[in-house]
Short mmCIF file of C-alpha atoms in Angstrom, two decimals:
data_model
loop_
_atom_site.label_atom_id
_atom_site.label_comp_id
_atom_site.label_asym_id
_atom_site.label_seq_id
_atom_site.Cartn_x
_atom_site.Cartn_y
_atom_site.Cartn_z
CA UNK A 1015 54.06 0.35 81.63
CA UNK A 1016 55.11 -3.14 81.92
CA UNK A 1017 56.94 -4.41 85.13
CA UNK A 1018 60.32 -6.27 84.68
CA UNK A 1019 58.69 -9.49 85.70
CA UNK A 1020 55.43 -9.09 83.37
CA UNK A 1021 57.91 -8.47 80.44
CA UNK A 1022 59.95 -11.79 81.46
CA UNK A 1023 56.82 -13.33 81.61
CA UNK A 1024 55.01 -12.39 78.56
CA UNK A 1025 51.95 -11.40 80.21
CA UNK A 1026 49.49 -8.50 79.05
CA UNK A 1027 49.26 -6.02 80.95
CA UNK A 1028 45.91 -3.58 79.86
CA UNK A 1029 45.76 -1.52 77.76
CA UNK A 1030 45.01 -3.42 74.66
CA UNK A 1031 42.29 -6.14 76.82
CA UNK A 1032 41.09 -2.97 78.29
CA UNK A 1033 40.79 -1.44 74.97
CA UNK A 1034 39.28 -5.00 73.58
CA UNK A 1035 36.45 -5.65 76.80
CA UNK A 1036 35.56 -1.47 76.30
CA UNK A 1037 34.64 -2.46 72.27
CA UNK A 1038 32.82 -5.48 73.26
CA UNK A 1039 30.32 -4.03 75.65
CA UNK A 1040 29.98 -0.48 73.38
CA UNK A 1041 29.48 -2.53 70.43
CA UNK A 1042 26.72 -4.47 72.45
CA UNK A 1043 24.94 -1.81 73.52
CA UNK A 1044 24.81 0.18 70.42
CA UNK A 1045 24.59 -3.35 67.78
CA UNK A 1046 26.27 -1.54 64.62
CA UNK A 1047 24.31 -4.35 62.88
CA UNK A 1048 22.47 -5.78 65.72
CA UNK A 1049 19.17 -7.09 64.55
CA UNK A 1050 17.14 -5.32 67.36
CA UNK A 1051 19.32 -2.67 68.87
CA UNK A 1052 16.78 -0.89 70.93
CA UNK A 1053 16.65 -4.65 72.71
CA UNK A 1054 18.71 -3.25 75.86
CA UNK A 1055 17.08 0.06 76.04
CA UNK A 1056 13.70 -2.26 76.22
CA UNK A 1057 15.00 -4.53 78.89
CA UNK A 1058 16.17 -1.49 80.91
CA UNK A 1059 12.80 -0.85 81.25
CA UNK A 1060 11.20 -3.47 81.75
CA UNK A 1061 13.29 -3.41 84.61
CA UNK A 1062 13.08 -0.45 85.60
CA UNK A 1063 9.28 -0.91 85.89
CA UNK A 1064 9.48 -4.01 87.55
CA UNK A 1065 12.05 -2.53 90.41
CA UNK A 1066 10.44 0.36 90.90
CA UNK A 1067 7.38 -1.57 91.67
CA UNK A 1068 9.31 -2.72 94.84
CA UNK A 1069 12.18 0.36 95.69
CA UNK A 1070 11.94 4.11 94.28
CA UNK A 1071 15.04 4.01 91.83
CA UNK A 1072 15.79 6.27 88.65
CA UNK A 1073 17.00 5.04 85.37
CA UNK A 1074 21.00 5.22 86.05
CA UNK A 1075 20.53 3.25 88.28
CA UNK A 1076 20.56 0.14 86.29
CA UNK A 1077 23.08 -1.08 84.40
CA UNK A 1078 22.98 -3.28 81.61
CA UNK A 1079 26.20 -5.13 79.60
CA UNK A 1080 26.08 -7.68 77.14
CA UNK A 1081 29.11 -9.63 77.00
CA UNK A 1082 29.87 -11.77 73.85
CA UNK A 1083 32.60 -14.40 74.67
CA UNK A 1084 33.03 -16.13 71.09
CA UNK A 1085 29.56 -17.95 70.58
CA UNK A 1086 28.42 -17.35 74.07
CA UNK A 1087 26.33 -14.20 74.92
CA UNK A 1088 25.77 -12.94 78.75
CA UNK A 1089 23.39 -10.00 79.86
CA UNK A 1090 24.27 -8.88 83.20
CA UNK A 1091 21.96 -6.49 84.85
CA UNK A 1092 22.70 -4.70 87.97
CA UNK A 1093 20.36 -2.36 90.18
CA UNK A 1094 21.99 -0.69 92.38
CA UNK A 1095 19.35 0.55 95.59
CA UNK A 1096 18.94 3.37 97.00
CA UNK A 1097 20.61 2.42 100.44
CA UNK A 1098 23.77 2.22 98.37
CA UNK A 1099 23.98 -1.80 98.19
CA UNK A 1100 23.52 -3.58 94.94
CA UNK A 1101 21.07 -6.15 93.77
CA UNK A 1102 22.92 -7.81 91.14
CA UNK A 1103 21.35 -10.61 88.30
CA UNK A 1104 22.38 -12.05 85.87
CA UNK B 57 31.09 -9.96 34.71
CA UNK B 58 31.90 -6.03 36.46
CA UNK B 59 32.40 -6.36 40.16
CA UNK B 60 31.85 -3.25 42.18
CA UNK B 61 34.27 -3.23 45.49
CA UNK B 62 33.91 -0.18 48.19
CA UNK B 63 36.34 0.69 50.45
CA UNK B 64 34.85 1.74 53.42
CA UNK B 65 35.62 2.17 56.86
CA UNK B 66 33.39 4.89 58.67
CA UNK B 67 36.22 6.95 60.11
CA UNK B 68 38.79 8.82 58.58
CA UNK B 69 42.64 8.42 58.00
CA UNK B 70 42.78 4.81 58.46
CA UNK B 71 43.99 4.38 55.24
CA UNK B 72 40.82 3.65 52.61
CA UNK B 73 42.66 5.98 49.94
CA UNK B 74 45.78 4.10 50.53
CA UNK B 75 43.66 0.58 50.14
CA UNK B 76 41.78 2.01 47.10
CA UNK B 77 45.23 2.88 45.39
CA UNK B 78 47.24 -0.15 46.32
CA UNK B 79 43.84 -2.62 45.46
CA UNK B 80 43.50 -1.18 42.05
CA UNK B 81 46.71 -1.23 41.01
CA UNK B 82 47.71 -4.79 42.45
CA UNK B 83 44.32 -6.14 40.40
CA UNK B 84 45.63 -4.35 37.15
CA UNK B 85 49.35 -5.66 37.98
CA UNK B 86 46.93 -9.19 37.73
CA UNK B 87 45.58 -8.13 34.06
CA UNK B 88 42.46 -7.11 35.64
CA UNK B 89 41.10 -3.85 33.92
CA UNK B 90 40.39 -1.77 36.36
CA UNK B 91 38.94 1.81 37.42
CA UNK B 92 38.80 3.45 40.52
CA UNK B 93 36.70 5.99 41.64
CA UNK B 94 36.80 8.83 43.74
CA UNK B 95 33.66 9.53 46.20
CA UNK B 96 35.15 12.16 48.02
CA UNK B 97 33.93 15.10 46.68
CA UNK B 98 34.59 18.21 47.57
CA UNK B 99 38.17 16.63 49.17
CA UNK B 100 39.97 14.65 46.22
CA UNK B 101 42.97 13.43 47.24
CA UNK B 102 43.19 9.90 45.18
CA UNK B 103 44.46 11.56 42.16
CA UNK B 104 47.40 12.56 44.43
CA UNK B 105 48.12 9.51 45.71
CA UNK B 106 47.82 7.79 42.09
CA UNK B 107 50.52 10.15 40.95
CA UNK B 108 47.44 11.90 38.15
CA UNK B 109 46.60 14.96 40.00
CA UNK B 110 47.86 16.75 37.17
CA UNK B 111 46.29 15.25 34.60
CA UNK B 112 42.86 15.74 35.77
CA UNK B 113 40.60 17.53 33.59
CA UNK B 114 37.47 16.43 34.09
CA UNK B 115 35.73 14.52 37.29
CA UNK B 116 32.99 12.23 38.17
CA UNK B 117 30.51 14.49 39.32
CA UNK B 118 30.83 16.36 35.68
CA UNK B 119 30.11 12.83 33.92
CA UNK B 120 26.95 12.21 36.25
CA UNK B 121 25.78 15.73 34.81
CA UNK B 122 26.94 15.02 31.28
CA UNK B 123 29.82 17.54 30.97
CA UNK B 124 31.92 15.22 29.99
CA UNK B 125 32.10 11.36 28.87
CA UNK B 126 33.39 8.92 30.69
CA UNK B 127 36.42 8.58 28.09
CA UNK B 128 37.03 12.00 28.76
CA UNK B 129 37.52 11.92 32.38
CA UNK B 130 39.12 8.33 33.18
CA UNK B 131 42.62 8.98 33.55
CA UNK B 132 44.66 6.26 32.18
CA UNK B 133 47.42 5.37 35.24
CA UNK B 134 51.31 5.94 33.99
CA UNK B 135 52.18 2.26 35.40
CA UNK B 136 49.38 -0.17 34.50
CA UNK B 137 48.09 0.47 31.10
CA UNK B 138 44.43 -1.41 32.35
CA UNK B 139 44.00 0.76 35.56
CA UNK B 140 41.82 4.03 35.01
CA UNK B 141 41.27 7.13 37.73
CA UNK B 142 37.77 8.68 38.07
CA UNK B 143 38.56 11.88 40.39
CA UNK B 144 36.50 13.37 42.60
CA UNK B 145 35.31 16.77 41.96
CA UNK B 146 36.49 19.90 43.90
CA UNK B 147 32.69 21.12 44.07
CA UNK B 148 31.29 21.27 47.49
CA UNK B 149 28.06 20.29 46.21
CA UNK B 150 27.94 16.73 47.64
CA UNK B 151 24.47 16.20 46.16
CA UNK B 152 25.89 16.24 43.16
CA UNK B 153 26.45 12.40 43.48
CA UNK B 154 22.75 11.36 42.59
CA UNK B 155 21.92 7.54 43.14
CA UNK B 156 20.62 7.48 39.57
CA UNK B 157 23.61 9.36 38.52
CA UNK B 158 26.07 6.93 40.03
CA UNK B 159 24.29 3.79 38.85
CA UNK B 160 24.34 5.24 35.54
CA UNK B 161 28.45 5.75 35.54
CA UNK B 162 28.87 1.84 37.26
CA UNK B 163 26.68 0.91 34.58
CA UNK B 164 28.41 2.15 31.59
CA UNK B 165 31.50 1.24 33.28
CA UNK B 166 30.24 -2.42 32.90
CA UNK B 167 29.65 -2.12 29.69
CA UNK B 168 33.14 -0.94 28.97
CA UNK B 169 34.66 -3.99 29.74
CA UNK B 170 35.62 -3.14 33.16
CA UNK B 171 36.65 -6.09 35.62
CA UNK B 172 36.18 -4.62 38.81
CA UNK B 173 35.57 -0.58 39.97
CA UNK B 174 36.67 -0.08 43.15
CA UNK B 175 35.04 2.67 44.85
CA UNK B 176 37.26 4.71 47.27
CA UNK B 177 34.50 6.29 50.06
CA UNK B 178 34.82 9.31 51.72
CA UNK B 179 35.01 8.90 56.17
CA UNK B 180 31.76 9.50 57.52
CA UNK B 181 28.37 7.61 57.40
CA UNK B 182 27.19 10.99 54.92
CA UNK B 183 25.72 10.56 51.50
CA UNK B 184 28.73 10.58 49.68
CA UNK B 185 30.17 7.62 52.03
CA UNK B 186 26.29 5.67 50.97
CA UNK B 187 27.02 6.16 47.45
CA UNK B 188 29.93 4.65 47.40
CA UNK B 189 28.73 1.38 48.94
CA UNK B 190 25.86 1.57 47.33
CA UNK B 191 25.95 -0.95 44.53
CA UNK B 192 28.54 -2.39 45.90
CA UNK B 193 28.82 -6.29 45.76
CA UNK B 194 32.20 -6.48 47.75
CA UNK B 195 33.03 -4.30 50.67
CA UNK B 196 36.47 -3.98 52.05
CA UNK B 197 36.49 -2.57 55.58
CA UNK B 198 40.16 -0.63 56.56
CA UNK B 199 39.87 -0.70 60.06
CA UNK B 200 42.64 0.20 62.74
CA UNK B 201 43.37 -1.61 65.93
CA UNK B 202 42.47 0.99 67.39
CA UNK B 203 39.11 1.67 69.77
CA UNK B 204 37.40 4.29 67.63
CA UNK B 205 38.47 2.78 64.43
CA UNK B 206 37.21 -0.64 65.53
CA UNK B 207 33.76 0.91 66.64
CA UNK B 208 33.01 3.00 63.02
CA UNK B 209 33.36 -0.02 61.07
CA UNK B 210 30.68 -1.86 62.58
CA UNK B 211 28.84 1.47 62.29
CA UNK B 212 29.46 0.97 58.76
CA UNK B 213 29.13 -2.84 58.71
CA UNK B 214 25.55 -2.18 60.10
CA UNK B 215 25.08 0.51 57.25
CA UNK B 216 26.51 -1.93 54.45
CA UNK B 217 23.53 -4.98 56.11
CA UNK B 218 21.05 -2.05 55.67
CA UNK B 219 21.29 0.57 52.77
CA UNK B 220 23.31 -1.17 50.19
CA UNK B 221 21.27 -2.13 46.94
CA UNK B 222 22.12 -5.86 47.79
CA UNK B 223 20.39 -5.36 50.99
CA UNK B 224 17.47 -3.18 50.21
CA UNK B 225 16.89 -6.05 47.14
CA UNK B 226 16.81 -9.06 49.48
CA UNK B 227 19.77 -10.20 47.32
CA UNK B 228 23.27 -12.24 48.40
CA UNK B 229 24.61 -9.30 50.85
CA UNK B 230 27.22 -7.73 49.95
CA UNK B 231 30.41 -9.81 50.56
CA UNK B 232 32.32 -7.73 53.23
CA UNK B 233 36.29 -8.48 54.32
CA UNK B 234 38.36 -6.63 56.79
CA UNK B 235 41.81 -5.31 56.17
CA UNK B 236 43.67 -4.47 59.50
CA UNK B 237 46.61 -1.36 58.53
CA UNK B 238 48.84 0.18 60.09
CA UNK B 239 49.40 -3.02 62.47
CA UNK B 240 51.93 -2.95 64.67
CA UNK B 241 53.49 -6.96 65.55
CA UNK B 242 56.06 -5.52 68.00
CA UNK B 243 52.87 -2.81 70.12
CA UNK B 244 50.90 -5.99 69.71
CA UNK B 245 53.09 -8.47 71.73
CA UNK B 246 53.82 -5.89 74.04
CA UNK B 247 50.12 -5.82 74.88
CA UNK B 248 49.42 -2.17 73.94
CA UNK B 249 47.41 -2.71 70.51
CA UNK B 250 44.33 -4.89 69.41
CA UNK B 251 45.61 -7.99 68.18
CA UNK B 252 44.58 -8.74 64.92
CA UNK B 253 42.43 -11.79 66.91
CA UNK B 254 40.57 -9.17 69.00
CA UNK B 255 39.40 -7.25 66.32
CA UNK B 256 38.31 -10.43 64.42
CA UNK B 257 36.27 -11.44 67.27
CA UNK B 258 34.87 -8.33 67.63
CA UNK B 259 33.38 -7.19 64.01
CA UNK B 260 33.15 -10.82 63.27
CA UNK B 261 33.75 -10.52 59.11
CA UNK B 262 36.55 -12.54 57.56
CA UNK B 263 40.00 -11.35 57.36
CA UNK B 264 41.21 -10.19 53.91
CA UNK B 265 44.70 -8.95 55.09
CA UNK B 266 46.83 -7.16 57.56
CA UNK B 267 48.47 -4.36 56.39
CA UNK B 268 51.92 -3.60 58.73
CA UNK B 269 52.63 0.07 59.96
CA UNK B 270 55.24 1.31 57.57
CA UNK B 271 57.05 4.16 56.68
CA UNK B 272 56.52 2.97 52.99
CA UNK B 273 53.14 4.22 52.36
CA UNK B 274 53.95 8.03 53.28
CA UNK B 275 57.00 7.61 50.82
CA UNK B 276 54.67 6.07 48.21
CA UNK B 277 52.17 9.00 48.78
CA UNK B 278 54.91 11.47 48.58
CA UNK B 279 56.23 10.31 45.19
CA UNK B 280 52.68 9.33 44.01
CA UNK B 281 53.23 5.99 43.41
CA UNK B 282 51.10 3.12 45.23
CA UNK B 283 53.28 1.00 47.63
CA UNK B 284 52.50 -2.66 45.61
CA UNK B 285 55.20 -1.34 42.78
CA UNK B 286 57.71 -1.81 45.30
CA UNK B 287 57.68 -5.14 45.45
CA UNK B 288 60.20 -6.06 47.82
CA UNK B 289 58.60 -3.90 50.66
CA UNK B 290 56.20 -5.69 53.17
CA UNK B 291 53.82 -3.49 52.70
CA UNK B 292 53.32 -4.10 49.02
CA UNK B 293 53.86 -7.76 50.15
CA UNK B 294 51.35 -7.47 52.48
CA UNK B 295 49.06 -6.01 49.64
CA UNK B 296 49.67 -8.21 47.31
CA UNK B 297 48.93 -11.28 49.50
CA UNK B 298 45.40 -9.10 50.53
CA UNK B 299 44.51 -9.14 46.53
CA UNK B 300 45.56 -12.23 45.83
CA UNK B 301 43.09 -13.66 48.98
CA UNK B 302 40.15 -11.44 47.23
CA UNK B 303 40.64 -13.02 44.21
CA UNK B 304 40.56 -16.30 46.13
CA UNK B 305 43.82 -17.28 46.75
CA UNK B 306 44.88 -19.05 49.98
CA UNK B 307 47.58 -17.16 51.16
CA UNK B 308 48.87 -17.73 54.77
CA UNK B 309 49.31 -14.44 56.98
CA UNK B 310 52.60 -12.73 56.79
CA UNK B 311 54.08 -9.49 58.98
CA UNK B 312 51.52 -10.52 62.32
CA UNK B 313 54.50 -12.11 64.21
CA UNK B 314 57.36 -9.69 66.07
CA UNK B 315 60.32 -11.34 64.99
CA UNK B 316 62.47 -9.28 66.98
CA UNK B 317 62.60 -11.35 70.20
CA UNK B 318 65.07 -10.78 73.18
CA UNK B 319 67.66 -13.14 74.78
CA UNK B 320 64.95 -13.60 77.71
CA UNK B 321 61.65 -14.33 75.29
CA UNK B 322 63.95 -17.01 73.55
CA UNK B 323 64.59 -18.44 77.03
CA UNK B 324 61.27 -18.32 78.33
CA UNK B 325 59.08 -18.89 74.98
CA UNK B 326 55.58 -18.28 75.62
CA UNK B 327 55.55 -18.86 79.42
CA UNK B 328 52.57 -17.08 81.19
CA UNK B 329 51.06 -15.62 77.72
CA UNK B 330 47.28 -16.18 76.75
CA UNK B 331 46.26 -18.05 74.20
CA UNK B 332 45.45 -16.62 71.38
#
């Protein structure tokens, strides 16, 4: 629901950017027509080896997002550790 | 020249039977001769919404297995005298829709002087859905600004860049243009739809048209009468301006703006909003 002020205001509130960030980082992952799709499941483990090397740590414990911001593209990675802190890359 | 247009879209009840209707009669209102074809088999519904149900005698999967000619089944439409209905079959065979079989129908479609064949596809990424986009050299996504809607049509995006004849040929890909229905200007501005923007952004294919939410197109489909007859109705406006764009037209955007504003958005115009 939409406070008073936000209304008065014009501002968003989520639902639709929440619905619009969800679809950009599903349709990432899974590339519809992405020219390699199993790119993130191959840099997961790449990582995963490369970590594990270092710390025990299972597969969900990575997480990868690509982001697509018009014609700029980010790849965050984060690992979280064991201890419960998180190494975070990107 | 025959141009083949599918009408795709990956999930269901977004509105591709609606599309195919309203795109194959606004062409024919254009003197385009036109026939439309059911893919759907097993589920025909077109023939409803074209007002012919009654009138059908003979289907498409009967002409792929030479039952009948293709004379025999096109079903001339009661309000443009250039627009022809291929049903679907009721048979729950679905394999009845051969590749070769369905080439062979486009082909001698062609060769009867047909324009364009607009190919109304069944929800689903199943065969009947690949058939009908096929040998298709336009596609026409219906897509709803909605999450899951958004996410099957660059399922079937990806499937058009992959297993359409155009694709599998190396040729020009298939030419594909999103139509955004059952929009909502007023949900939008309130911030509780996908604006037209965000869904652009996200599939990335150019925008043929946006389609408003209206009670119009139930009426239509009750009487059995596409909406673009009624032509003082946005949505047959909004139609109309979508098939006047794919026949390359520049049309500028109509129904995306909430009109409606209040005494305090007047005051305040666009303070604190995003740009879009």
């Amino acid at each position: 629901m939409m406070s008073l002020i936000d209304r008065i205001l014009g501002r968003q509130p989520r639902s639709a950017s929440l619905a619009k960030e969800r679809l950009q980082v599903i349709i990432a992952r899974e590339g519809g027509r992405n020219q390699n799709p199993e790119l993130l499941t191959k840099i997961k483990q790449a990582v995963l080896e490369a970590v594990s090397r270092h710390v025990a740590i299972r597969p969900e414990d990575i997480n990868i997002d690509l982001d697509s911001d018009r014609d700029m593209e980010v790849l965050s990675v984060s690992v979280t550790l064991p201890d419960g802190r998180k190494l975070k890359a990107s | 020249m025959t141009e083949v247009i599918v009408v795709t879209s990956g999930k269901g009840g977004v509105g591709k039977t609606t599309t195919s209707a309203n795109l194959s009669a606004g062409l024919a209102l254009r003197g385009k001769k036109v026939a439309v074809i059911d893919f759907d088999v097993g589920l025909r519904n077109l023939d409803l919404v074209m007002g012919c149900e009654r009138r059908v005698v003979y289907d498409f999967v009967n002409v792929i297995n030479g039952e009948a000619s293709l004379n025999q089944a096109l079903i001339r439409d009661k309000h443009a005298p250039n627009l022809f209905v291929l049903p679907a079959s009721q048979t729950r065979d679905k394999e009845a829709l051969t590749e070769a079989g369905v080439e062979k129908v486009l082909r001698d479609l062609a060769t009867m002087g047909f324009d364009y064949i607009v190919c109304d596809s069944p929800a689903g990424i199943e065969h009947g859905a690949i058939m009908a986009l096929t040998f298709a050299d336009h596609a026409i996504v219906v897509v709803n600004p909605e999450v899951s809607s958004v996410r099957d049509s660059d399922r079937i995006i990806g499937i058009l860049q992959s297993r359409s004849r155009r694709a599998k040929e190396g040729r020009e890909p298939v030419r594909e243009r999103l139509l955004i229905t059952r929009y909502s200007p007023r949900r939008v501005r309130a911030g509780e739809m996908l604006s037209y923007l965000d869904i652009l952004e996200i599939l990335k294919i150019p925008l043929l048209g946006v389609i408003p939410e209206s009670q119009r197109v139930l009426e239509s489909s009750n009487a059995g009468v596409p909406a673009v007859h009624d032509v003082q109705t946005e949505v047959a406006q909004a139609y109309g301006d979508a098939i006047d764009r794919f026949l390359g037209k520049q049309v500028p955007l109509r129904f995306v703006a909430d009109e409606e504003r209040g005494f305090l958005r007047r005051l305040f115009g666009n303070v604190g909003r995003k740009a879009a």
